[in-house]
Short mmCIF file of C-alpha atoms in Angstrom, two decimals:
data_model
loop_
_atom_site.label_atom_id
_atom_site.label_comp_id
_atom_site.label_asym_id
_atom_site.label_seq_id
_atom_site.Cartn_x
_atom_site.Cartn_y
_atom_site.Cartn_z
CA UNK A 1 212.64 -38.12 4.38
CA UNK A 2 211.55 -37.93 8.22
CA UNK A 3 214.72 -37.42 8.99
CA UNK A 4 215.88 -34.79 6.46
CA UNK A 5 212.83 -32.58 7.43
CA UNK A 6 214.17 -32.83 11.25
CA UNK A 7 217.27 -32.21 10.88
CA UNK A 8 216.04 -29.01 8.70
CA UNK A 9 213.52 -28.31 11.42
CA UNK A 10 216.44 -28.29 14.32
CA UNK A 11 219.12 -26.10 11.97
CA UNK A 12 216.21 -23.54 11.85
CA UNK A 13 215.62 -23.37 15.47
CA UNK A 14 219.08 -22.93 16.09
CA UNK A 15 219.69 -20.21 13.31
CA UNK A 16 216.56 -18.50 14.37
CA UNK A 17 218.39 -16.29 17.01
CA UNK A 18 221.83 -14.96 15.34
CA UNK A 19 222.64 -11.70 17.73
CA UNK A 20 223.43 -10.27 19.38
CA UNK A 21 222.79 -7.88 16.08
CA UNK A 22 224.02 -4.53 18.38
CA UNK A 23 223.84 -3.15 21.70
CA UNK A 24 221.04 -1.54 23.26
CA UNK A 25 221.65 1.12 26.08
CA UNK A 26 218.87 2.51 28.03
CA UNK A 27 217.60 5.16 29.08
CA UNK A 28 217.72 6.56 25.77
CA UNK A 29 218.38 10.78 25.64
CA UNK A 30 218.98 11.12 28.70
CA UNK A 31 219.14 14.96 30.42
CA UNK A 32 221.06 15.05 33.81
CA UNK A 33 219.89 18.29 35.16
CA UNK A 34 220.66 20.29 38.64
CA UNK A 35 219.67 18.00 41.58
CA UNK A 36 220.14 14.88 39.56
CA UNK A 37 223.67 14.80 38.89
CA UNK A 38 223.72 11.11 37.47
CA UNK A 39 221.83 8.42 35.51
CA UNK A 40 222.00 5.23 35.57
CA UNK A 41 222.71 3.05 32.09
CA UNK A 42 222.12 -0.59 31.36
CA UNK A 43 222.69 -2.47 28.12
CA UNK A 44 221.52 -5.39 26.71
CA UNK A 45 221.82 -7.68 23.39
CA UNK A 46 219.25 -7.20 21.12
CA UNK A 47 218.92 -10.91 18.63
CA UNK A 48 216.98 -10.61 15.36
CA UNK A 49 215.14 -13.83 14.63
CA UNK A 50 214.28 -15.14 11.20
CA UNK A 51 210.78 -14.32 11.91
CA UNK A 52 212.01 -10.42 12.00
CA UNK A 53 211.72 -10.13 15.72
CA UNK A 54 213.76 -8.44 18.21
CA UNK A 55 214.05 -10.17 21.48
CA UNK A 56 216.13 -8.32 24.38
CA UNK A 57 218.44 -10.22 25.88
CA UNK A 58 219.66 -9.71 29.40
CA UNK A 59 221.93 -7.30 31.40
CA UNK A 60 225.36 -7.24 29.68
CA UNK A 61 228.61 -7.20 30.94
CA UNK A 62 230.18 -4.33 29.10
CA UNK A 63 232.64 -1.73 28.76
CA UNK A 64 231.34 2.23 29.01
CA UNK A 65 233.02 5.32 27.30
CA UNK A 66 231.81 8.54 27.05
CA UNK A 67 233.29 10.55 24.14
CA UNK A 68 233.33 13.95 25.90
CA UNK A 69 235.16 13.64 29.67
CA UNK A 70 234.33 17.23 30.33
CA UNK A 71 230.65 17.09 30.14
CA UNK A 72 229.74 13.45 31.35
CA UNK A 73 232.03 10.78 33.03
CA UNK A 74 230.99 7.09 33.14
CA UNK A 75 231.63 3.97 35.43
CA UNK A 76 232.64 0.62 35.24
CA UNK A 77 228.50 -0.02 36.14
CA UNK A 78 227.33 2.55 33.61
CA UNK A 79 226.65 5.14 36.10
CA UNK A 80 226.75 8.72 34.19
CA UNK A 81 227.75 11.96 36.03
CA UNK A 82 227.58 15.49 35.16
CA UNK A 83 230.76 17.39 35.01
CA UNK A 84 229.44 20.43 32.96
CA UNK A 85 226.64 22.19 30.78
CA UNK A 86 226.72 20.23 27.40
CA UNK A 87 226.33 17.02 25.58
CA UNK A 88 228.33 13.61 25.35
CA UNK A 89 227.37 10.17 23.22
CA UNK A 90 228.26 7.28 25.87
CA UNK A 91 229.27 4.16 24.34
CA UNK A 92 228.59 0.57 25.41
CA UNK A 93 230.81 -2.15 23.99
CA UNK A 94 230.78 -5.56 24.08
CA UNK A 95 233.42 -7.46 21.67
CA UNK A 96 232.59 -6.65 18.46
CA UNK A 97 228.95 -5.46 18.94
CA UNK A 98 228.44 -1.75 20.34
CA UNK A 99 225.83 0.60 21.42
CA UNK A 100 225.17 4.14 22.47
CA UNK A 101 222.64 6.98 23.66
CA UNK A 102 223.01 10.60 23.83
CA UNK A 103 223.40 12.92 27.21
CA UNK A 104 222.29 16.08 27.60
CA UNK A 105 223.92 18.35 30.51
CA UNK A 106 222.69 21.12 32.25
CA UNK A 107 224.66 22.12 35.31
CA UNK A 108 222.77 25.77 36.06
CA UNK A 109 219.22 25.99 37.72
CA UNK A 110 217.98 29.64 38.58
CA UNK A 111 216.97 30.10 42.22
CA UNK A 112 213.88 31.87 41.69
CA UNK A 113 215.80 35.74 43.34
CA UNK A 114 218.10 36.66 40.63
CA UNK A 115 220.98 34.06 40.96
CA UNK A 116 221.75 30.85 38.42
CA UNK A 117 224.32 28.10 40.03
CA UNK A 118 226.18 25.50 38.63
CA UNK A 119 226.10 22.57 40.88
CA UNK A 120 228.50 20.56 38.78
CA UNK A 121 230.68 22.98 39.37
CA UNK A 122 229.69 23.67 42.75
CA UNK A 123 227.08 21.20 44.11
CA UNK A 124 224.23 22.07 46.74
CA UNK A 125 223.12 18.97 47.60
CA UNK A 126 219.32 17.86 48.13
CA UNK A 127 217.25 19.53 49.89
CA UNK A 128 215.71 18.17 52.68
CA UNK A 129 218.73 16.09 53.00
CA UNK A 130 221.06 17.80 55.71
CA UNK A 131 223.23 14.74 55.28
CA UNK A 132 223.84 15.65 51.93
CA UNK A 133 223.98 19.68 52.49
CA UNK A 134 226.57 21.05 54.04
CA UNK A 135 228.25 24.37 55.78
CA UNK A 136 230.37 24.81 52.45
CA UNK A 137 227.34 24.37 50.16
CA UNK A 138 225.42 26.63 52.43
CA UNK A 139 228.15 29.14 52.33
CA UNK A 140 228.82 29.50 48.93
CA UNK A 141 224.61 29.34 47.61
CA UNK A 142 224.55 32.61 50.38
CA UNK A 143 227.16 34.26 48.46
CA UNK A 144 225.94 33.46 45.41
CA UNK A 145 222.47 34.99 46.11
CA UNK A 146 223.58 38.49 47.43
CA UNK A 147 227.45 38.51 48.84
CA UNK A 148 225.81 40.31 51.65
CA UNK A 149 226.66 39.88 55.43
CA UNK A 150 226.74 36.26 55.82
CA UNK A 151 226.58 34.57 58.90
CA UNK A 152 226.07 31.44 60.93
CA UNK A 153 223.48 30.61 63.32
CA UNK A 154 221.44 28.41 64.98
CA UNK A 155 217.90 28.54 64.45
CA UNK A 156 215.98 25.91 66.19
CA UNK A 157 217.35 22.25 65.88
CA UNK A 158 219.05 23.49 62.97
CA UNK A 159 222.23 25.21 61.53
CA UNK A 160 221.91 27.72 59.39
CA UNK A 161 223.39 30.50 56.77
CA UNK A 162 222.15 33.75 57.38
CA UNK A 163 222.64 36.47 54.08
CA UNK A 164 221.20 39.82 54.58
CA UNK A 165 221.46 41.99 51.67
CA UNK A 166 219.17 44.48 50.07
CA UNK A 167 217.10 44.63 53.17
CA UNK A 168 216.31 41.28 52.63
CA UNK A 169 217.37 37.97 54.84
CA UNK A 170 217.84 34.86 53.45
CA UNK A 171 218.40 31.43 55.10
CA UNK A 172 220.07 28.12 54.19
CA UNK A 173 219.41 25.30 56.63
CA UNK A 174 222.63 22.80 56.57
CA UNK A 175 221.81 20.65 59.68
CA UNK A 176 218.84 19.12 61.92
CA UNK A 177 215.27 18.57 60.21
CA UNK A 178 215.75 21.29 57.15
CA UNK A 179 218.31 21.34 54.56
CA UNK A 180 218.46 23.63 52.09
CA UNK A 181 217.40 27.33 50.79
CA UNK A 182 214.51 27.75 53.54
CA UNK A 183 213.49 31.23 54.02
CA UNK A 184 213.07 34.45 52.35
CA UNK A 185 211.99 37.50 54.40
CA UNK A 186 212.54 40.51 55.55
CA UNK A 187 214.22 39.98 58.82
CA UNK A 188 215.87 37.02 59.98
CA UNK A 189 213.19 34.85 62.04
CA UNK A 190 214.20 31.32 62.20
CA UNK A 191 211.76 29.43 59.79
CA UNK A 192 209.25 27.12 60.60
CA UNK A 193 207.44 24.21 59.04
CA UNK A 194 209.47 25.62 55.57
CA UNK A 195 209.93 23.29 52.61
CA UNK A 196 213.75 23.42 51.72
CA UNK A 197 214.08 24.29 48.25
CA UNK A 198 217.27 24.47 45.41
CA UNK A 199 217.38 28.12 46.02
#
């Protein structure tokens, strides 16, 4: 009887976890916005138990798919990237058991004077990050915000975009300590101690 009642005890503990049931992918819902062009998925086995519980199980080795190219690519890793305003599901499979989540994308932030950019389209980089700004992104966010007279310059320890238009000068910063949209005035006076912004 001993024996019956152990052998019944051991076939429950190894029923008790019977997964992985699905796939879970996290962050859930995710919104990539302008200035964070990617997030970063993970998945991992969820188990029901016979006691109704559901462990996570670790880090999965799967394969990603997104369902809509267009809007939101996705690595080998699970990294997600913006490609344009919109939504995609992104799948995580993993032999027969799958899971997904949601992304929202929105390309277009409004720089504060009249102008709305696309940066999957046409990324500005970070600000405050010259190594990530550049002439070209410089450039183009100038002639986005007015199509005035655009010009190059050096202003301090930095390179900059000059744009005057409307009797007003604005400056983007692609090189040395600022990086980014940095001033707004009405001449064109190198700025100083000016916290680069997506402008």
């Amino acid at each position: 009887m001993r024996l019956v009642c152990l052998l019944l005890i051991l076939a429950g503990v190894l029923t008790a976890q019977r997964g992985p049931v699905r796939v879970q992918v996290t962050p859930q819902n995710s919104n990539i916005v302008a200035g964070s062009p990617n997030v970063q998925l993970v998945a991992r086995e969820i188990f029901f138990t016979d006691l109704g519980k559901q462990p996570t199980g670790p880090a999965l080795t799967v394969t990603w798919s997104s369902n809509n190219m267009a809007v939101a690519t996705v690595s080998a890793s699970g990294l997600v990237t913006g490609q344009a305003t919109g939504s995609a599901v992104i799948t995580a499979a993993s032999g027969p058991f799958q899971g997904s989540t949601s992304v929202a994308v929105d390309c277009s932030h409004f720089n504060g004077v009249g102008q709305t950019y696309d940066d999957c389209v046409d990324p500005l980089g970070t600000p405050g990050t010259a190594t990530t700004y550049n002439l070209t992104m410089a450039m183009d966010a100038a002639a986005s915000w007015g199509a005035g007279t655009v010009s190059v310059r050096t202003c301090g320890t930095s390179n900059t975009v000059v744009d005057i238009f409307g009797g007003m000068c604005s400056e983007w910063a692609y090189s040395g300590p600022l990086a980014g949209h940095v001033s707004l005035s009405g001449s064109c006076t190198c700025p100083t101690n000016v916290s680069p912004s997506w402008q």
